[in-house]
mmCIF file with all atom_site columns, C-alpha atoms in Angstrom:
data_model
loop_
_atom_site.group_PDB
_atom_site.id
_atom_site.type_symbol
_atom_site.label_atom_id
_atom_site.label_alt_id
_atom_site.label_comp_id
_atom_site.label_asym_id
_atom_site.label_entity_id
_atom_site.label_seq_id
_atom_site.pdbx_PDB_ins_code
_atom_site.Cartn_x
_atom_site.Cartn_y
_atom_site.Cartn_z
_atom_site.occupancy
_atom_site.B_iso_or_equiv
_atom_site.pdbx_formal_charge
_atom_site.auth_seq_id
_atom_site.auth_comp_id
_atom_site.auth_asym_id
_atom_site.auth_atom_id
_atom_site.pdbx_PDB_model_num
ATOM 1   C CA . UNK K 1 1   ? 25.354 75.245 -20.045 1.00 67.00 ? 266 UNK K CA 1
ATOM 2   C CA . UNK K 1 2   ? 25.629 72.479 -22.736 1.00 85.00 ? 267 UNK K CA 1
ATOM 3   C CA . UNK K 1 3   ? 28.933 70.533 -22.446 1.00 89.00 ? 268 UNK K CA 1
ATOM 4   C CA . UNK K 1 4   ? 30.955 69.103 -25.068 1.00 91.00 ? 269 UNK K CA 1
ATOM 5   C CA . UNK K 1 5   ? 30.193 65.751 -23.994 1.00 90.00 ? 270 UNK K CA 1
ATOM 6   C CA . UNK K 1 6   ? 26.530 66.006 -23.690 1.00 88.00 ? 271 UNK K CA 1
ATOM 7   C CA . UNK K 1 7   ? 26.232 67.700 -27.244 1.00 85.00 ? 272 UNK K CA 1
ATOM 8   C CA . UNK K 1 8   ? 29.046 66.256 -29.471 1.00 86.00 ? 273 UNK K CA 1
ATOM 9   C CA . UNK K 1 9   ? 29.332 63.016 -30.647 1.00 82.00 ? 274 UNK K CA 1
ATOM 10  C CA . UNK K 1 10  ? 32.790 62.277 -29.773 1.00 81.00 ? 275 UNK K CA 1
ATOM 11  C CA . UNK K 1 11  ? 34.693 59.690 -32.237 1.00 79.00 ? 276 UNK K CA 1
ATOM 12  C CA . UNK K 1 12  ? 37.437 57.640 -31.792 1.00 79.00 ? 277 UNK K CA 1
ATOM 13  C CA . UNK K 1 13  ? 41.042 59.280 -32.315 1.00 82.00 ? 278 UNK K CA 1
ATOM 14  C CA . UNK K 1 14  ? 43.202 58.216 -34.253 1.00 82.00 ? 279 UNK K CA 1
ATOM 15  C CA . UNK K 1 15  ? 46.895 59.152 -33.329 1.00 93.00 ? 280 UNK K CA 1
ATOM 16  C CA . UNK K 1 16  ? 49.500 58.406 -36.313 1.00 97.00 ? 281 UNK K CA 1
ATOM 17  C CA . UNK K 1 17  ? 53.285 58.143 -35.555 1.00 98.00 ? 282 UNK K CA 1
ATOM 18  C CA . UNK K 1 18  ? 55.468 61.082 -36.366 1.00 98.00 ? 283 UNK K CA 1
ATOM 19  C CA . UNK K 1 19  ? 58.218 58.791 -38.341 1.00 98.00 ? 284 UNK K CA 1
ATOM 20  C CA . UNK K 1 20  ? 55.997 58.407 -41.235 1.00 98.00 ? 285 UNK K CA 1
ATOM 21  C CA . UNK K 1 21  ? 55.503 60.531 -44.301 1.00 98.00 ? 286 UNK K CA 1
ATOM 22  C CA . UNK K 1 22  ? 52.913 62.854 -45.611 1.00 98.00 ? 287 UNK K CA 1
ATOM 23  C CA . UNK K 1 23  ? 51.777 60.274 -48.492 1.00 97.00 ? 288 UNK K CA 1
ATOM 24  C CA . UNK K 1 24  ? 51.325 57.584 -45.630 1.00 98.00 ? 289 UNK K CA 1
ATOM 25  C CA . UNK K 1 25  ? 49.501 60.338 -43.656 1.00 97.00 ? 290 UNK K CA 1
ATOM 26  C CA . UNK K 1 26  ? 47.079 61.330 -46.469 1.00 97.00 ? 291 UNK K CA 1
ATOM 27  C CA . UNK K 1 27  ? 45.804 57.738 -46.976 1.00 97.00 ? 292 UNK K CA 1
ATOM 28  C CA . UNK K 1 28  ? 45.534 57.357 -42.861 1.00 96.00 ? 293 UNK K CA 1
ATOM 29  C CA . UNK K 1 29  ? 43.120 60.310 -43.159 1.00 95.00 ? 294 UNK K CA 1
ATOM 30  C CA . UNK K 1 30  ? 41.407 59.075 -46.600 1.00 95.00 ? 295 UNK K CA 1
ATOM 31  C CA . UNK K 1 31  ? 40.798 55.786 -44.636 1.00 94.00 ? 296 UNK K CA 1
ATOM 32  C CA . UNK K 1 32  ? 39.262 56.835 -41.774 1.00 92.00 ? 297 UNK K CA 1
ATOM 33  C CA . UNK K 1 33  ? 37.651 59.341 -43.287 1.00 90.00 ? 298 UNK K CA 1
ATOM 34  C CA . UNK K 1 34  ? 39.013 62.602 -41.034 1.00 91.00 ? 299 UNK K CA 1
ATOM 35  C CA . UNK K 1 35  ? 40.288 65.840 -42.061 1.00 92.00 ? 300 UNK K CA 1
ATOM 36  C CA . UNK K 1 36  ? 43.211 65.268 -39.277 1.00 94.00 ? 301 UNK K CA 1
ATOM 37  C CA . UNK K 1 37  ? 44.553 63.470 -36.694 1.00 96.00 ? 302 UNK K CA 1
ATOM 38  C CA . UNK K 1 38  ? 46.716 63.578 -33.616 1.00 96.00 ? 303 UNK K CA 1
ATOM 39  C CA . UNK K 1 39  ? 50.490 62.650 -33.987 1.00 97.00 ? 304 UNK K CA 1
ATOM 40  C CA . UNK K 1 40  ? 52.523 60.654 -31.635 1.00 96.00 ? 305 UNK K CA 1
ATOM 41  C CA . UNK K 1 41  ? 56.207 59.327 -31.072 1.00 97.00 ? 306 UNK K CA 1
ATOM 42  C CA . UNK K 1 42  ? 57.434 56.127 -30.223 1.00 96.00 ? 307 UNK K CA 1
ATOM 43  C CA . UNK K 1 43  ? 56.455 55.783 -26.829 1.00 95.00 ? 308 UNK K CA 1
ATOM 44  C CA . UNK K 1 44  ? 52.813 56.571 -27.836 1.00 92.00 ? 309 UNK K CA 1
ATOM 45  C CA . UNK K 1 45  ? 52.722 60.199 -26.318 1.00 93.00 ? 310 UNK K CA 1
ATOM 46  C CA . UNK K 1 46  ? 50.633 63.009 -28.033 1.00 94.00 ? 311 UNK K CA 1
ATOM 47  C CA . UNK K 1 47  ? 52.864 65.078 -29.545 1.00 96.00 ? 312 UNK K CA 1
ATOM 48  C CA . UNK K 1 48  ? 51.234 67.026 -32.094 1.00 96.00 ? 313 UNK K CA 1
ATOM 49  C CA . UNK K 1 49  ? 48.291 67.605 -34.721 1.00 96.00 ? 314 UNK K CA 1
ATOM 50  C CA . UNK K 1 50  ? 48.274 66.960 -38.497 1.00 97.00 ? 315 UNK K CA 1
ATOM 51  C CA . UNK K 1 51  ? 45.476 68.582 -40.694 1.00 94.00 ? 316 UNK K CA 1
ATOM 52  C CA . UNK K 1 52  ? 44.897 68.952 -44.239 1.00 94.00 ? 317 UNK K CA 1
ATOM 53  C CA . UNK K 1 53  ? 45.475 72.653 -43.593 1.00 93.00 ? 318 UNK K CA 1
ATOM 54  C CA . UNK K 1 54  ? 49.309 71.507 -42.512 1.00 95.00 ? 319 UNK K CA 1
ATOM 55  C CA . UNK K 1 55  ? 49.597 69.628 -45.278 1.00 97.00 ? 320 UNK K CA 1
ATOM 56  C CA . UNK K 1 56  ? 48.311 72.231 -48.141 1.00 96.00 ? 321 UNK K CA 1
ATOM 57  C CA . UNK K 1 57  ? 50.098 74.904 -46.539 1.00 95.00 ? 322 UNK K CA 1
ATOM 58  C CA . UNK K 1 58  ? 53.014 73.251 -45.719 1.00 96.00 ? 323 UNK K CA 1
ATOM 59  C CA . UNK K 1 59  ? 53.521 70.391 -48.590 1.00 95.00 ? 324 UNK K CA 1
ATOM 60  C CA . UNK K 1 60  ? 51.693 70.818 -51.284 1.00 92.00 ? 325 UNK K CA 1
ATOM 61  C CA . UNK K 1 61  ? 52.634 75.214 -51.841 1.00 92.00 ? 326 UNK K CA 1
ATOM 62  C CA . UNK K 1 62  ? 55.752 74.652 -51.055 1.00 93.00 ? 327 UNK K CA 1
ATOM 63  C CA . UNK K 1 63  ? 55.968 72.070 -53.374 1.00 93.00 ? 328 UNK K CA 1
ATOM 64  C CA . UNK K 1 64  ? 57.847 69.567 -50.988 1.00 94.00 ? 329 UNK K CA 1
ATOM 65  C CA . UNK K 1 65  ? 57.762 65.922 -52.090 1.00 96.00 ? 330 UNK K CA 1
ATOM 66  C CA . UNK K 1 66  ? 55.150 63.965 -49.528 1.00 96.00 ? 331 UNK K CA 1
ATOM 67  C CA . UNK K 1 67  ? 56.927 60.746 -50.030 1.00 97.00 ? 332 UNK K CA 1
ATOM 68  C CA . UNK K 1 68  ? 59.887 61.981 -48.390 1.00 97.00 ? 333 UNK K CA 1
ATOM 69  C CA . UNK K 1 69  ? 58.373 64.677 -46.084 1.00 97.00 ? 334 UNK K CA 1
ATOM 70  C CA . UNK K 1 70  ? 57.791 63.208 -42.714 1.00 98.00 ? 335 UNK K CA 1
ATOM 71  C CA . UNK K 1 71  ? 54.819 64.103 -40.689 1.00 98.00 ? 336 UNK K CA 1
ATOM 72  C CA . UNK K 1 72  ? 56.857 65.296 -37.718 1.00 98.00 ? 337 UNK K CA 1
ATOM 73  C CA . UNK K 1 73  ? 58.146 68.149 -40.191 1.00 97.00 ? 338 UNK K CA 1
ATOM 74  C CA . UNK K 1 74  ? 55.007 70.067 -40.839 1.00 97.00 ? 339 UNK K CA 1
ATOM 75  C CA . UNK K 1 75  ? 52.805 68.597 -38.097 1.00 97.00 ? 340 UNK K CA 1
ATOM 76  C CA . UNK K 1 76  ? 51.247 71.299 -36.034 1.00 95.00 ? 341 UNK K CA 1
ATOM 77  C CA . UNK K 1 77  ? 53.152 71.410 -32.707 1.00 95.00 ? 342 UNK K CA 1
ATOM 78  C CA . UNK K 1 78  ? 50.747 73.590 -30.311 1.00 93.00 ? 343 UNK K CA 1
ATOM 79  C CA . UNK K 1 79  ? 48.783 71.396 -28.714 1.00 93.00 ? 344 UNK K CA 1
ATOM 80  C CA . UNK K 1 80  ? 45.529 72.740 -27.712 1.00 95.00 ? 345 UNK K CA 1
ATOM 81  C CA . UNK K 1 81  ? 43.281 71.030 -25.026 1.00 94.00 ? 346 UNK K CA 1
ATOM 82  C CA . UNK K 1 82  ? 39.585 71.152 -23.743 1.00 95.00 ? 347 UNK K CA 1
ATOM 83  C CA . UNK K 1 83  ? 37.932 69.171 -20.974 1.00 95.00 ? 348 UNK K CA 1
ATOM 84  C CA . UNK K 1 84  ? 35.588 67.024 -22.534 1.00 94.00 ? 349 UNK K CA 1
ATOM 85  C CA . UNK K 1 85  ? 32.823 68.541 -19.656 1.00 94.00 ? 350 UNK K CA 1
ATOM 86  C CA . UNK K 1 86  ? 33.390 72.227 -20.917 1.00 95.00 ? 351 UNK K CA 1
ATOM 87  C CA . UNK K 1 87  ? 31.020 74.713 -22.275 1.00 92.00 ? 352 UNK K CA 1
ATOM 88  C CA . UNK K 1 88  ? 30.621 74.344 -26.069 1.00 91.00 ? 353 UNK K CA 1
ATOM 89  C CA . UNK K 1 89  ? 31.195 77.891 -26.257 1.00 91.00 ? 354 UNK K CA 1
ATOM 90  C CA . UNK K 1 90  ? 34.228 77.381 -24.115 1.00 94.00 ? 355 UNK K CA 1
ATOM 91  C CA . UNK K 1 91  ? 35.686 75.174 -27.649 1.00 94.00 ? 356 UNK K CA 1
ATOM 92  C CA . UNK K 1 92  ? 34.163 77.684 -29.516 1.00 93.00 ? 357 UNK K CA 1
ATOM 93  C CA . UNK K 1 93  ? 35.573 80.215 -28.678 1.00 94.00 ? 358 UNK K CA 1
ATOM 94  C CA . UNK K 1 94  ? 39.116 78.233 -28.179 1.00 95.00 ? 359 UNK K CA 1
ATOM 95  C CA . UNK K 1 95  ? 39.228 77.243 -31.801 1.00 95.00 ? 360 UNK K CA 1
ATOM 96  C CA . UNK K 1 96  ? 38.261 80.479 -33.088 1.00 94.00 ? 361 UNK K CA 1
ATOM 97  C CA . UNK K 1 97  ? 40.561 82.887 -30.377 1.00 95.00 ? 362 UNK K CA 1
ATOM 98  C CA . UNK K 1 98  ? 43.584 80.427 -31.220 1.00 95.00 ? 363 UNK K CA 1
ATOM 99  C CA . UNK K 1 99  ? 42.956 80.434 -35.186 1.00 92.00 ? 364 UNK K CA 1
ATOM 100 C CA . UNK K 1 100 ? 42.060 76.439 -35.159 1.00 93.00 ? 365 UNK K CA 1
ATOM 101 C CA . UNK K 1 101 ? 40.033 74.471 -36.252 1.00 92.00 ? 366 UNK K CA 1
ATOM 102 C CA . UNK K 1 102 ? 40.941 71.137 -33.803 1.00 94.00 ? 367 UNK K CA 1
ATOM 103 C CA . UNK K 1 103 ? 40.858 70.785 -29.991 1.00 95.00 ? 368 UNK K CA 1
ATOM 104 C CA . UNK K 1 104 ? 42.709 68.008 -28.106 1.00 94.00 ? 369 UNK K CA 1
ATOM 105 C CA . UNK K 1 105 ? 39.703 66.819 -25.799 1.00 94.00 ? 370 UNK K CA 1
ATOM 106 C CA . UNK K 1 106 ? 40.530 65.339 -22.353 1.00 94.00 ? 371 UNK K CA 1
ATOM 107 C CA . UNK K 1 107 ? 39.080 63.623 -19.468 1.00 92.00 ? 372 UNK K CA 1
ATOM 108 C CA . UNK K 1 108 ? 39.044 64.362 -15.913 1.00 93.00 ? 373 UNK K CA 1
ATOM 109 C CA . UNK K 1 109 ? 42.414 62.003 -15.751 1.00 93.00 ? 374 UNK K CA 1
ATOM 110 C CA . UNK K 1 110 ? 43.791 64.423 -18.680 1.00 90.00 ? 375 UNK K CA 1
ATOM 111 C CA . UNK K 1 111 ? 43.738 61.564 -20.543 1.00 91.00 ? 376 UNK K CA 1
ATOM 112 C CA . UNK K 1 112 ? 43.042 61.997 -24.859 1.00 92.00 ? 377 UNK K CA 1
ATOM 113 C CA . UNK K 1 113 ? 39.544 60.938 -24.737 1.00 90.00 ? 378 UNK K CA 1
ATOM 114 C CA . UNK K 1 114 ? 39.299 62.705 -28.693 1.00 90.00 ? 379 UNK K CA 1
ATOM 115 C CA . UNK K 1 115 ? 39.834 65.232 -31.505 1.00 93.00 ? 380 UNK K CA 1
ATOM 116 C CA . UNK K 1 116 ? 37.059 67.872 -31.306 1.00 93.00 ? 381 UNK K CA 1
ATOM 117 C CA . UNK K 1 117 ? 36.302 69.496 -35.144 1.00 91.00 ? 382 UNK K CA 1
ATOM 118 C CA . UNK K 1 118 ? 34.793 72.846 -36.061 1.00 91.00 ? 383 UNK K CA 1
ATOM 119 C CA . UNK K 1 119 ? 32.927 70.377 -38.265 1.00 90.00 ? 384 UNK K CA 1
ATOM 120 C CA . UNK K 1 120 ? 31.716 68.471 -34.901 1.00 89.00 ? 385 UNK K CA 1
ATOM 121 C CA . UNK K 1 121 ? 30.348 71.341 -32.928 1.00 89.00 ? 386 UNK K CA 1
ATOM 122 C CA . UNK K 1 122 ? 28.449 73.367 -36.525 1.00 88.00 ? 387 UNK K CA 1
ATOM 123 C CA . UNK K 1 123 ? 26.830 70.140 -36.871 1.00 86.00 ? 388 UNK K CA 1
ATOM 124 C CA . UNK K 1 124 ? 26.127 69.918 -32.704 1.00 83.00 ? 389 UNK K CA 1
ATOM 125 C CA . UNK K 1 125 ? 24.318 73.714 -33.476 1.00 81.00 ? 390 UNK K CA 1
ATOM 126 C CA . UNK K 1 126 ? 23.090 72.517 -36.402 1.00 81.00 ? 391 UNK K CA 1
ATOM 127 C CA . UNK K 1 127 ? 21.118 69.601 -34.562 1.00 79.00 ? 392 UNK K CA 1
ATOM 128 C CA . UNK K 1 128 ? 20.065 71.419 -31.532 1.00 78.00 ? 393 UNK K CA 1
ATOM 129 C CA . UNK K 1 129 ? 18.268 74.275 -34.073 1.00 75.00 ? 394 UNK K CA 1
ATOM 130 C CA . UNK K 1 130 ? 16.661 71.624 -36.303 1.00 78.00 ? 395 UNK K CA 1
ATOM 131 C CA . UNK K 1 131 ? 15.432 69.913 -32.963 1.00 75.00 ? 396 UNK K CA 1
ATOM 132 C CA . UNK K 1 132 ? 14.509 73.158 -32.092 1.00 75.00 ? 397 UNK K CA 1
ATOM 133 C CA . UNK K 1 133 ? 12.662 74.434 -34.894 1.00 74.00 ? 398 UNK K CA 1
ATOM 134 C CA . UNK K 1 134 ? 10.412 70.553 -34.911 1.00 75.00 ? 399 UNK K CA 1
ATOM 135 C CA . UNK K 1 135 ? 9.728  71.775 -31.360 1.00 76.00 ? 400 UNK K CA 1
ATOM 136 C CA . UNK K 1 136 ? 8.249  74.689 -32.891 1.00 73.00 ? 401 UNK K CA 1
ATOM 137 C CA . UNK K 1 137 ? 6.365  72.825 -35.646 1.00 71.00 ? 402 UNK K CA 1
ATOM 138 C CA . UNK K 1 138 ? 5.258  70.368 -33.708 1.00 73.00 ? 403 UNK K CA 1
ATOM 139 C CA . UNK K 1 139 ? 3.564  72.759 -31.294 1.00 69.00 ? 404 UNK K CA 1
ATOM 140 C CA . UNK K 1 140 ? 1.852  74.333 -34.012 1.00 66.00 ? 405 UNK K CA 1
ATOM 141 C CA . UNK K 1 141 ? 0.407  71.894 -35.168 1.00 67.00 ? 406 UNK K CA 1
ATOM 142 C CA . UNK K 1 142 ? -0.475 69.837 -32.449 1.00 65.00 ? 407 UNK K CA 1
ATOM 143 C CA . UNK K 1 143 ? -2.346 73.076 -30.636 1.00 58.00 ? 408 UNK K CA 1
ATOM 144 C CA . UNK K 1 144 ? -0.597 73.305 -27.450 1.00 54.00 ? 409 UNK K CA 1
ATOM 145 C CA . UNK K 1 145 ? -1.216 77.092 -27.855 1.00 55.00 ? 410 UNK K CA 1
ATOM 146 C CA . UNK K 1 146 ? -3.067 79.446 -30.126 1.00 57.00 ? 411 UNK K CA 1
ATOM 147 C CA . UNK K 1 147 ? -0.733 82.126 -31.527 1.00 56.00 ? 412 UNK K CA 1
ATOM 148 C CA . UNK K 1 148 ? -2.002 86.054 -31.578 1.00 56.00 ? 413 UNK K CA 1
ATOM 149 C CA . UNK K 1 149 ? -0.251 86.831 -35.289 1.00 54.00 ? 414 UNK K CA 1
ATOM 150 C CA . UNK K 1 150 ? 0.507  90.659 -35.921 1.00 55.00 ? 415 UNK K CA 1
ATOM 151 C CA . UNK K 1 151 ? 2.448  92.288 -38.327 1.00 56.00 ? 416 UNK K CA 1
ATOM 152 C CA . UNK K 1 152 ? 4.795  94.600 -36.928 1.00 57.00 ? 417 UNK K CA 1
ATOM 153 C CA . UNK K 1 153 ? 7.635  96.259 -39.547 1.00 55.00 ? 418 UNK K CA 1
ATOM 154 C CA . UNK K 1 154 ? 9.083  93.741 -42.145 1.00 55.00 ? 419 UNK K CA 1
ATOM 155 C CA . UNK K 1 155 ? 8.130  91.239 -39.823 1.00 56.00 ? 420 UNK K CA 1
ATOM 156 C CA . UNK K 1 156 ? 5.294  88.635 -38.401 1.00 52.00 ? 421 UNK K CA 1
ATOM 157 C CA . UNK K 1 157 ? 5.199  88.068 -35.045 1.00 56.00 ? 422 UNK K CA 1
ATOM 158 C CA . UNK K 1 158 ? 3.885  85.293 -33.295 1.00 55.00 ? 423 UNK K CA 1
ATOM 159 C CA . UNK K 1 159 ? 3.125  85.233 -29.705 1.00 57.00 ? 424 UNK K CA 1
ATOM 160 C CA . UNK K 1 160 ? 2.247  83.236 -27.076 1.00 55.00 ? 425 UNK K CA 1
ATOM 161 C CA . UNK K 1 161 ? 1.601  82.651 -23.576 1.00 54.00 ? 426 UNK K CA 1
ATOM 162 C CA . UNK K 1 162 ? 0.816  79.082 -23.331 1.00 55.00 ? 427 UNK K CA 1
ATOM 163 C CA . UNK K 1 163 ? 2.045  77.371 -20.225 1.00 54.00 ? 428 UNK K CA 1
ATOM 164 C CA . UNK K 1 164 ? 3.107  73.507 -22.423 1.00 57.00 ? 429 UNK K CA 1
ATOM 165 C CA . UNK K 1 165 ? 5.436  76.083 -24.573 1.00 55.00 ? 430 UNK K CA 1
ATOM 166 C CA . UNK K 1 166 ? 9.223  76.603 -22.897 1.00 59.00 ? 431 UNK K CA 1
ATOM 167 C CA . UNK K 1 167 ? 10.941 80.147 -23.064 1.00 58.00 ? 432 UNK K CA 1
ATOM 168 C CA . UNK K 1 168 ? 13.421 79.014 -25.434 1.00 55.00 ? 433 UNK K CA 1
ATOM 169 C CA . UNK K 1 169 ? 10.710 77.892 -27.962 1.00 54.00 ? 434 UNK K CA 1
ATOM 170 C CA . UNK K 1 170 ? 8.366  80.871 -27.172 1.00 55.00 ? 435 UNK K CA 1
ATOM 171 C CA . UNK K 1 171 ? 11.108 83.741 -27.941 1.00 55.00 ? 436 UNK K CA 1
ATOM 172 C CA . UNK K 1 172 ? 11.743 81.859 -31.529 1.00 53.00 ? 437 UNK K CA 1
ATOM 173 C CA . UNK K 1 173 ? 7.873  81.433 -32.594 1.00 51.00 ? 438 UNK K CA 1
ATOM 174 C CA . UNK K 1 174 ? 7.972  85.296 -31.354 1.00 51.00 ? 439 UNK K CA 1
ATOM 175 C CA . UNK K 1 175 ? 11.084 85.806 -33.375 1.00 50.00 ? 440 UNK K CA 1
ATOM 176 C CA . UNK K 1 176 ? 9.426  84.532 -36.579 1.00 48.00 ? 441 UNK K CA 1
#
């Protein structure tokens, strides 16, 4: 079981205050380079999540002016946490049950601790296989085992039954 924390890198938040307006909000998220951010009131509390989806959806096709559109109007209200020690399949499966593309992470205090991003965990999958598949190539080539080739279908399939190879690693050279 991989856990958010142990496979995401999780960045900073960076809450913006619900008083201020869509064009204010857009150049908060052009400067710190997010595609949203979490939205709180005066006394500092979480109250929300603004995305570029919100704003698309909700500002720009329906042609409301963002000068004069505050972010409290259009800001996503449904708040949706994970602990920051969950499954990634856990967020996964979160985001994509609950039509999201954001989770609210917490700690064990249920304190923020972070925005979690579709973007976050694709490139958290995207790492693991590419760490994966130098696991692969590395083995190869460095002859920890010598692979029986056959041709079976459409397919090759390597096997092995080298003891320095893991499971994980031996069921994708056998995949191949």
């Amino acid at each position: 079981m991989a856990t958010i924390k142990e496979t995401v890198k999780i960045r900073p938040h960076f809450p913006i205050n619900q008083n201020r307006t869509i064009d204010e909000a857009v150049k908060f998220l052009c400067s710190h380079n997010i595609s949203a951010t979490l939205v709180s009131n005066d006394s500092g509390e979480i109250v929300g999540i603004l995305s570029e989806k919100d704003i698309i959806r909700k500002v720009l096709y329906k042609d409301l002016d963002p000068k004069n559109t505050k972010v409290a109007e259009i800001m996503s209200k449904r708040i949706i946490h994970v602990h920051e020690n969950e499954d990634v399949n856990i967020a996964k499966t979160l985001m994509i049950m609950n039509g999201v593309r954001h989770l609210v992470l917490v700690d064990d205090n249920h304190h923020v601790c972070g925005l979690l991003s579709m973007r976050d965990l694709i490139e958290s999958d995207l790492k693991e296989f590419k760490d994966l598949l130098k696991k692969v190539n590395d083995a190869y080539y460095e002859h920890e085992y010598q692979p029986t080739w056959r041709v079976s279908s459409n397919r090759v399939i390597i096997e092995t039954h080298e003891p320095n190879v893991d499971e994980k690693t031996s069921s994708i050279i056998k995949f191949l």
